[in-house]
Short mmCIF file of C-alpha atoms and ligand atoms in Angstrom, two decimals:
data_model
loop_
_atom_site.label_atom_id
_atom_site.label_comp_id
_atom_site.label_asym_id
_atom_site.label_seq_id
_atom_site.Cartn_x
_atom_site.Cartn_y
_atom_site.Cartn_z
CA MET A 43 28.42 -30.36 -19.26
CA ALA A 44 28.31 -26.87 -21.00
CA GLU A 45 28.94 -23.33 -18.30
CA THR A 46 26.38 -22.00 -16.33
CA THR A 47 26.05 -18.87 -15.92
CA SER A 48 24.70 -18.62 -12.17
CA THR A 49 26.16 -16.37 -9.26
CA GLY A 50 26.36 -19.36 -6.78
CA PRO A 51 28.81 -21.17 -5.63
CA GLU A 52 28.96 -23.15 -9.05
CA ARG A 53 29.76 -20.82 -11.21
CA GLY A 54 31.71 -21.56 -14.19
CA ALA A 55 35.38 -21.17 -14.79
CA ARG A 56 35.06 -18.29 -16.95
CA GLU A 57 33.00 -16.25 -15.12
CA ARG A 58 35.82 -16.72 -12.64
CA ILE A 59 38.72 -16.05 -14.28
CA ALA A 60 36.62 -12.55 -15.81
CA ASP A 61 36.90 -11.78 -11.78
CA ASN A 62 40.34 -11.06 -12.05
CA PRO A 63 41.32 -7.94 -14.02
CA LEU A 64 44.60 -8.96 -14.70
CA TRP A 65 46.39 -12.33 -15.67
CA TYR A 66 50.03 -12.52 -15.77
CA HIS A 67 50.18 -15.92 -16.79
CA THR A 68 47.97 -18.17 -19.73
CA LEU A 69 46.68 -21.59 -17.65
CA GLU A 70 43.84 -23.07 -19.09
CA LEU A 71 41.60 -23.73 -15.20
CA ALA A 72 39.15 -26.19 -16.73
CA PRO A 73 38.66 -27.61 -20.23
CA GLY A 74 38.43 -24.87 -22.98
CA ALA A 75 38.49 -22.35 -20.32
CA VAL A 76 41.58 -20.07 -20.67
CA THR A 77 43.16 -17.53 -18.74
CA PRO A 78 43.78 -14.11 -20.41
CA GLY A 79 47.52 -13.97 -19.95
CA TRP A 80 50.59 -11.18 -20.47
CA PHE A 81 52.63 -14.37 -20.71
CA ASP A 82 51.81 -17.77 -22.06
CA LEU A 83 54.95 -20.38 -20.89
CA ARG A 84 53.09 -23.40 -21.83
CA PRO A 85 55.08 -23.56 -25.89
CA VAL A 86 58.48 -23.54 -24.05
CA VAL A 87 57.88 -25.04 -20.47
CA ASP A 88 59.25 -28.23 -21.74
CA ARG A 89 62.10 -26.74 -23.44
CA LEU A 90 63.72 -25.56 -19.64
CA PRO A 91 66.38 -27.63 -18.04
CA TRP A 92 64.12 -29.36 -15.31
CA PRO A 93 65.47 -31.81 -12.83
CA ASP A 94 63.45 -34.69 -12.03
CA VAL A 95 60.88 -33.37 -9.05
CA ARG A 96 59.17 -36.31 -8.55
CA GLY A 97 58.96 -37.20 -4.78
CA LYS A 98 60.71 -34.07 -3.97
CA ARG A 99 59.20 -30.51 -1.62
CA CYS A 100 59.60 -27.79 -4.25
CA LEU A 101 59.35 -23.97 -3.76
CA ASP A 102 58.63 -21.56 -6.66
CA VAL A 103 60.06 -18.02 -5.74
CA GLY A 104 57.99 -14.70 -7.32
CA THR A 105 55.03 -17.07 -8.70
CA TYR A 106 52.27 -14.58 -9.70
CA ASP A 107 49.22 -16.00 -10.60
CA GLY A 108 51.33 -19.86 -10.00
CA PHE A 109 51.92 -21.41 -13.30
CA LEU A 110 55.54 -22.79 -12.85
CA ALA A 111 54.44 -23.86 -8.95
CA PHE A 112 51.52 -25.80 -11.04
CA GLU A 113 54.40 -27.38 -13.02
CA LEU A 114 56.16 -28.50 -10.56
CA GLU A 115 52.91 -29.89 -8.85
CA ARG A 116 51.83 -31.46 -12.99
CA ARG A 117 55.71 -33.19 -12.57
CA GLY A 118 54.69 -35.02 -9.23
CA ALA A 119 56.18 -32.78 -6.67
CA ALA A 120 55.55 -34.14 -3.11
CA GLU A 121 55.13 -30.51 -1.46
CA VAL A 122 55.35 -27.46 -3.59
CA VAL A 123 55.49 -23.86 -2.00
CA ALA A 124 55.25 -21.05 -4.35
CA THR A 125 55.85 -17.40 -2.66
CA ASP A 126 54.97 -13.60 -3.47
CA ILE A 127 54.98 -10.31 -1.78
CA ALA A 128 51.93 -9.57 -0.41
CA ASP A 129 50.72 -6.37 -1.67
CA HIS A 130 51.70 -3.80 -4.85
CA GLU A 131 53.46 -2.00 -2.52
CA SER A 132 56.86 -4.03 -1.93
CA TRP A 133 58.06 -4.69 -5.59
CA ASP A 134 61.61 -2.95 -5.53
CA TRP A 135 60.16 0.63 -6.88
CA PRO A 136 62.74 2.89 -8.17
CA ALA A 137 63.29 6.35 -6.05
CA ARG A 138 61.05 7.94 -8.30
CA MET A 139 58.54 5.63 -8.69
CA ARG A 140 57.76 4.51 -5.52
CA ALA A 141 54.82 7.34 -4.87
CA ARG A 142 52.99 6.93 -7.51
CA GLY A 143 54.10 2.80 -8.87
CA PRO A 144 51.60 0.85 -6.45
CA ALA A 145 48.54 2.75 -7.43
CA ALA A 146 49.91 2.53 -11.05
CA LEU A 147 49.74 -1.27 -10.82
CA ALA A 148 46.31 -2.10 -8.44
CA ALA A 149 45.03 0.23 -11.38
CA ILE A 150 45.30 -2.38 -14.10
CA ALA A 151 45.94 -5.10 -12.16
CA GLY A 152 43.28 -4.59 -9.23
CA PRO A 153 44.25 -4.20 -5.60
CA GLU A 154 44.36 -8.11 -4.62
CA LYS A 155 47.83 -9.31 -4.94
CA GLY A 156 47.33 -12.98 -5.18
CA LEU A 157 43.65 -13.03 -6.54
CA GLY A 158 44.93 -14.63 -9.90
CA PHE A 159 47.18 -17.41 -7.60
CA ARG A 160 43.68 -18.28 -5.41
CA LEU A 161 41.36 -18.55 -8.08
CA ALA A 162 43.59 -20.72 -10.24
CA ALA A 163 44.64 -23.06 -7.14
CA GLU A 164 41.07 -23.43 -6.72
CA LEU A 165 39.74 -24.22 -9.90
CA LEU A 166 42.91 -26.75 -11.14
CA GLY A 167 42.02 -28.22 -7.10
CA SER A 168 45.78 -27.11 -6.71
CA ARG A 169 47.51 -28.09 -3.08
CA VAL A 170 50.21 -25.30 -3.71
CA GLU A 171 50.97 -23.71 -0.46
CA ARG A 172 50.85 -20.02 -1.32
CA VAL A 173 53.18 -18.29 1.61
CA GLU A 174 53.51 -13.92 1.60
CA VAL A 175 57.33 -13.75 2.04
CA SER A 176 60.12 -11.20 -0.09
CA ALA A 177 62.50 -13.46 -1.85
CA TYR A 178 65.50 -11.71 -0.01
CA ASP A 179 63.75 -13.08 3.41
CA LEU A 180 63.61 -16.69 2.41
CA SER A 181 65.30 -18.48 5.51
CA PRO A 182 65.56 -22.26 6.34
CA ASP A 183 63.74 -20.69 9.73
CA ARG A 184 61.36 -19.10 7.59
CA VAL A 185 59.76 -21.94 5.19
CA GLY A 186 62.52 -24.87 5.72
CA GLU A 187 64.77 -26.39 2.82
CA PHE A 188 63.47 -27.57 -0.50
CA ASP A 189 65.28 -30.20 -2.54
CA VAL A 190 64.15 -27.84 -5.75
CA VAL A 191 63.71 -24.11 -5.94
CA VAL A 192 62.48 -22.47 -9.17
CA CYS A 193 62.46 -18.89 -10.08
CA GLY A 194 61.15 -16.96 -12.89
CA SER A 195 61.38 -13.22 -14.03
CA LEU A 196 62.17 -11.78 -10.56
CA LEU A 197 65.80 -10.69 -10.81
CA LEU A 198 65.41 -8.52 -13.45
CA HIS A 199 62.20 -6.92 -10.92
CA LEU A 200 64.78 -6.66 -7.79
CA ARG A 201 67.67 -4.15 -7.05
CA ASP A 202 69.54 -6.62 -5.38
CA PRO A 203 69.39 -9.85 -7.62
CA ILE A 204 72.70 -11.37 -5.72
CA ALA A 205 70.53 -11.13 -1.80
CA ALA A 206 67.70 -12.89 -3.17
CA LEU A 207 69.93 -15.49 -5.05
CA GLU A 208 71.57 -15.74 -1.50
CA ALA A 209 68.87 -15.99 0.22
CA MET A 210 67.33 -18.70 -2.54
CA ARG A 211 70.86 -20.27 -1.59
CA SER A 212 70.20 -20.68 1.72
CA VAL A 213 67.10 -22.82 1.64
CA CYS A 214 68.37 -24.78 -1.34
CA ARG A 215 69.67 -28.38 -0.70
CA GLY A 216 69.33 -29.88 -4.23
CA GLN A 217 69.22 -27.50 -7.28
CA LEU A 218 68.13 -24.14 -8.44
CA LEU A 219 66.34 -23.33 -11.92
CA SER A 220 66.22 -19.91 -13.08
CA LEU A 221 64.57 -17.83 -15.94
CA GLU A 222 65.57 -15.12 -16.27
CA GLU A 223 65.15 -12.31 -19.81
CA VAL A 224 68.28 -11.37 -21.16
CA ARG A 225 69.45 -8.55 -23.82
CA LEU A 226 70.19 -10.26 -26.86
CA GLY A 227 72.10 -8.12 -28.42
CA LEU A 228 74.62 -7.72 -25.25
CA THR A 229 74.31 -11.83 -25.55
CA LEU A 230 75.85 -12.10 -28.69
CA ARG A 231 78.40 -9.25 -28.54
CA HIS A 232 79.25 -10.60 -25.19
CA PRO A 233 78.89 -14.24 -25.10
CA ARG A 234 81.34 -14.96 -22.85
CA ARG A 235 81.74 -12.11 -20.74
CA PRO A 236 78.63 -10.65 -17.85
CA VAL A 237 77.09 -7.60 -18.58
CA ALA A 238 74.02 -6.05 -17.59
CA GLU A 239 71.83 -2.70 -18.17
CA LEU A 240 70.38 -0.93 -15.95
CA ASP A 241 66.91 0.14 -15.86
CA GLY A 242 65.53 1.73 -12.76
CA ALA A 243 63.30 4.36 -13.80
CA GLY A 244 60.32 3.07 -15.32
CA GLU A 245 56.76 1.85 -14.36
CA LEU A 246 57.75 -1.74 -14.83
CA CYS A 247 59.83 -1.85 -12.15
CA GLN A 248 62.96 -3.03 -13.87
CA TRP A 249 66.59 -3.14 -12.66
CA TRP A 250 69.07 -5.35 -13.89
CA ILE A 251 68.72 -7.27 -17.69
CA ALA A 252 71.99 -8.99 -17.58
CA ASN A 253 73.38 -10.96 -20.97
CA ALA A 254 73.25 -14.43 -20.74
CA ALA A 255 76.52 -14.78 -19.37
CA GLY A 256 75.55 -12.45 -16.72
CA HIS A 257 72.93 -14.44 -15.88
CA ARG A 258 75.14 -17.09 -15.01
CA ARG A 259 77.37 -15.18 -13.44
CA MET A 260 74.56 -13.95 -10.86
CA VAL A 261 73.61 -17.38 -10.23
CA GLU A 262 77.23 -18.61 -9.67
CA ALA A 263 77.38 -15.58 -7.29
CA ALA A 264 74.91 -16.12 -4.92
CA GLY A 265 76.73 -20.09 -4.21
CA PHE A 266 75.81 -21.93 -6.94
CA ASP A 267 77.86 -24.01 -9.74
CA VAL A 268 75.86 -23.73 -12.97
CA VAL A 269 75.33 -27.58 -14.59
CA ARG A 270 73.11 -26.55 -17.55
CA ALA A 271 72.22 -23.69 -19.46
CA THR A 272 69.92 -23.35 -22.83
CA ARG A 273 70.45 -20.46 -25.25
CA PRO A 274 68.02 -17.74 -25.29
CA PHE A 275 64.42 -18.52 -26.25
CA ALA A 276 61.25 -16.38 -26.73
CA GLU A 277 58.83 -16.55 -23.70
CA PRO A 278 55.95 -16.07 -26.04
CA PHE A 279 53.46 -13.14 -24.84
CA GLY A 280 49.98 -14.13 -24.14
CA PRO A 281 46.82 -13.23 -25.63
CA GLY A 282 46.09 -11.08 -22.72
CA HIS A 283 49.34 -8.64 -23.50
CA PRO A 284 49.32 -5.12 -24.59
CA ALA A 285 49.65 -4.81 -27.78
CA ARG A 286 53.19 -3.43 -29.04
CA GLY A 287 53.54 -0.65 -30.78
CA GLY A 288 56.35 1.93 -31.91
CA VAL A 289 59.61 1.79 -33.69
CA ARG A 290 61.94 0.44 -31.13
CA ALA A 291 59.18 -2.53 -29.91
CA ARG A 292 58.98 -3.64 -33.55
CA LEU A 293 62.74 -3.81 -33.82
CA ARG A 294 63.36 -5.58 -31.10
CA ASP A 295 60.56 -8.36 -31.80
CA ALA A 296 62.57 -8.65 -35.03
CA SER A 297 65.48 -9.14 -33.44
CA THR A 298 64.01 -11.86 -30.73
CA ARG A 299 62.27 -13.93 -33.53
CA THR A 300 65.61 -13.74 -35.57
CA LEU A 301 67.67 -14.60 -32.87
CA ALA A 302 65.52 -16.38 -29.84
CA GLY A 303 63.41 -18.54 -32.42
CA GLY A 304 60.20 -16.92 -32.08
CA ALA A 305 57.95 -13.42 -30.52
CA GLY A 306 58.56 -12.97 -27.21
CA VAL A 307 60.40 -12.02 -24.00
CA PRO A 308 64.09 -13.30 -24.63
CA THR A 309 64.57 -16.05 -22.01
CA ALA A 310 67.58 -17.94 -21.49
CA ALA A 311 67.31 -20.22 -18.62
CA VAL A 312 69.54 -22.33 -16.04
CA LEU A 313 70.03 -25.39 -14.17
CA ALA A 314 72.43 -25.01 -10.64
CA ALA A 315 73.71 -26.16 -7.27
CA PRO A 316 75.04 -25.24 -4.52
CA ALA A 317 78.69 -24.86 -4.23
CA VAL A 318 80.38 -26.95 -2.08
C1 SAM B 106 57.17 -11.04 -13.96
S1 SAM B 106 56.98 -12.01 -12.67
C2 SAM B 106 57.16 -13.27 -12.69
C3 SAM B 106 56.43 -14.96 -12.63
C4 SAM B 106 56.31 -15.97 -12.49
N1 SAM B 106 57.52 -16.50 -11.78
C5 SAM B 106 57.10 -16.63 -14.42
O1 SAM B 106 58.49 -16.36 -14.23
O2 SAM B 106 56.18 -16.59 -14.83
C6 SAM B 106 57.28 -11.52 -11.00
C7 SAM B 106 56.93 -12.31 -9.60
O3 SAM B 106 57.64 -11.39 -8.69
C8 SAM B 106 57.02 -10.91 -7.60
N2 SAM B 106 58.12 -9.93 -6.92
C9 SAM B 106 58.43 -8.83 -7.10
N3 SAM B 106 58.96 -8.90 -5.95
C10 SAM B 106 59.32 -10.02 -5.14
C11 SAM B 106 60.34 -10.38 -4.38
N4 SAM B 106 61.30 -8.98 -3.61
N5 SAM B 106 59.97 -11.29 -3.27
C12 SAM B 106 59.77 -12.23 -3.59
N6 SAM B 106 58.40 -11.97 -5.39
C13 SAM B 106 58.59 -10.64 -5.76
C14 SAM B 106 55.57 -10.37 -7.86
O4 SAM B 106 54.66 -9.78 -7.40
C15 SAM B 106 55.81 -11.14 -9.38
O5 SAM B 106 54.58 -11.92 -8.80
#
């Protein structure tokens, strides 16, 4: 049926999508109605080392618009909880960005954190429950325990990623799937030595970007054993991603295409289990 352009409760999916000033994830919310996300995980989602989630209680930490939480649901999880912080102030802003970071983010993403998730969940008819709790504050008392915990592209935004992983460990009775941006140059130069690049300055609120060995070590340092690890792959930019200009970005894009097999953010994923 053709989409309507009414203002009533039956407003079409495309109009609802346009209500959200910024989509982080590219999601198809109705046939042909796709969000203009900054990132499009759809082409790489099947390459992740997924555990079997069927019938399991699952947690997605730092969900943004919910792509990974909806994927857990699609894969047959019995229950999915998706967590995120409540507002733009709650990111781990570096000291120099703390005063102006939240307003700068609100200017592009809109004032309402979680709007994209709520719209997506409604249009998808999802039963995923979104809970506002920082990754640092996850505990069995707060959210219960989970068979599977998923965490994507969050650790690089945290001043203390190991503390957040330890909190995830406290609620994980099964497996952790962690996917994170990695530095390809550091991965090539140090295939086995864990190293990370420190940012802690810019408005993207980024702290530690590790090489692939560094990502694995972070997970291990928090009390997990790595069961499987992928080689770096490119997490593709979505249709809404701002144009990337400048020599540095072009060089980085070229090396990602060569070393990670495509355009996007160099990412590595690990499947891990709590160490006994
Ligand atoms: C870069 S996005 C990643 C979205 C999604 N997990 C993915 O892999 O595509 C980072 C997400 O982590 C959230 N976040 C930032 N700090 C957090 C914290 N301390 N605890 C939980 N989530 C946090 C952000 O609000 C955002 O939703």
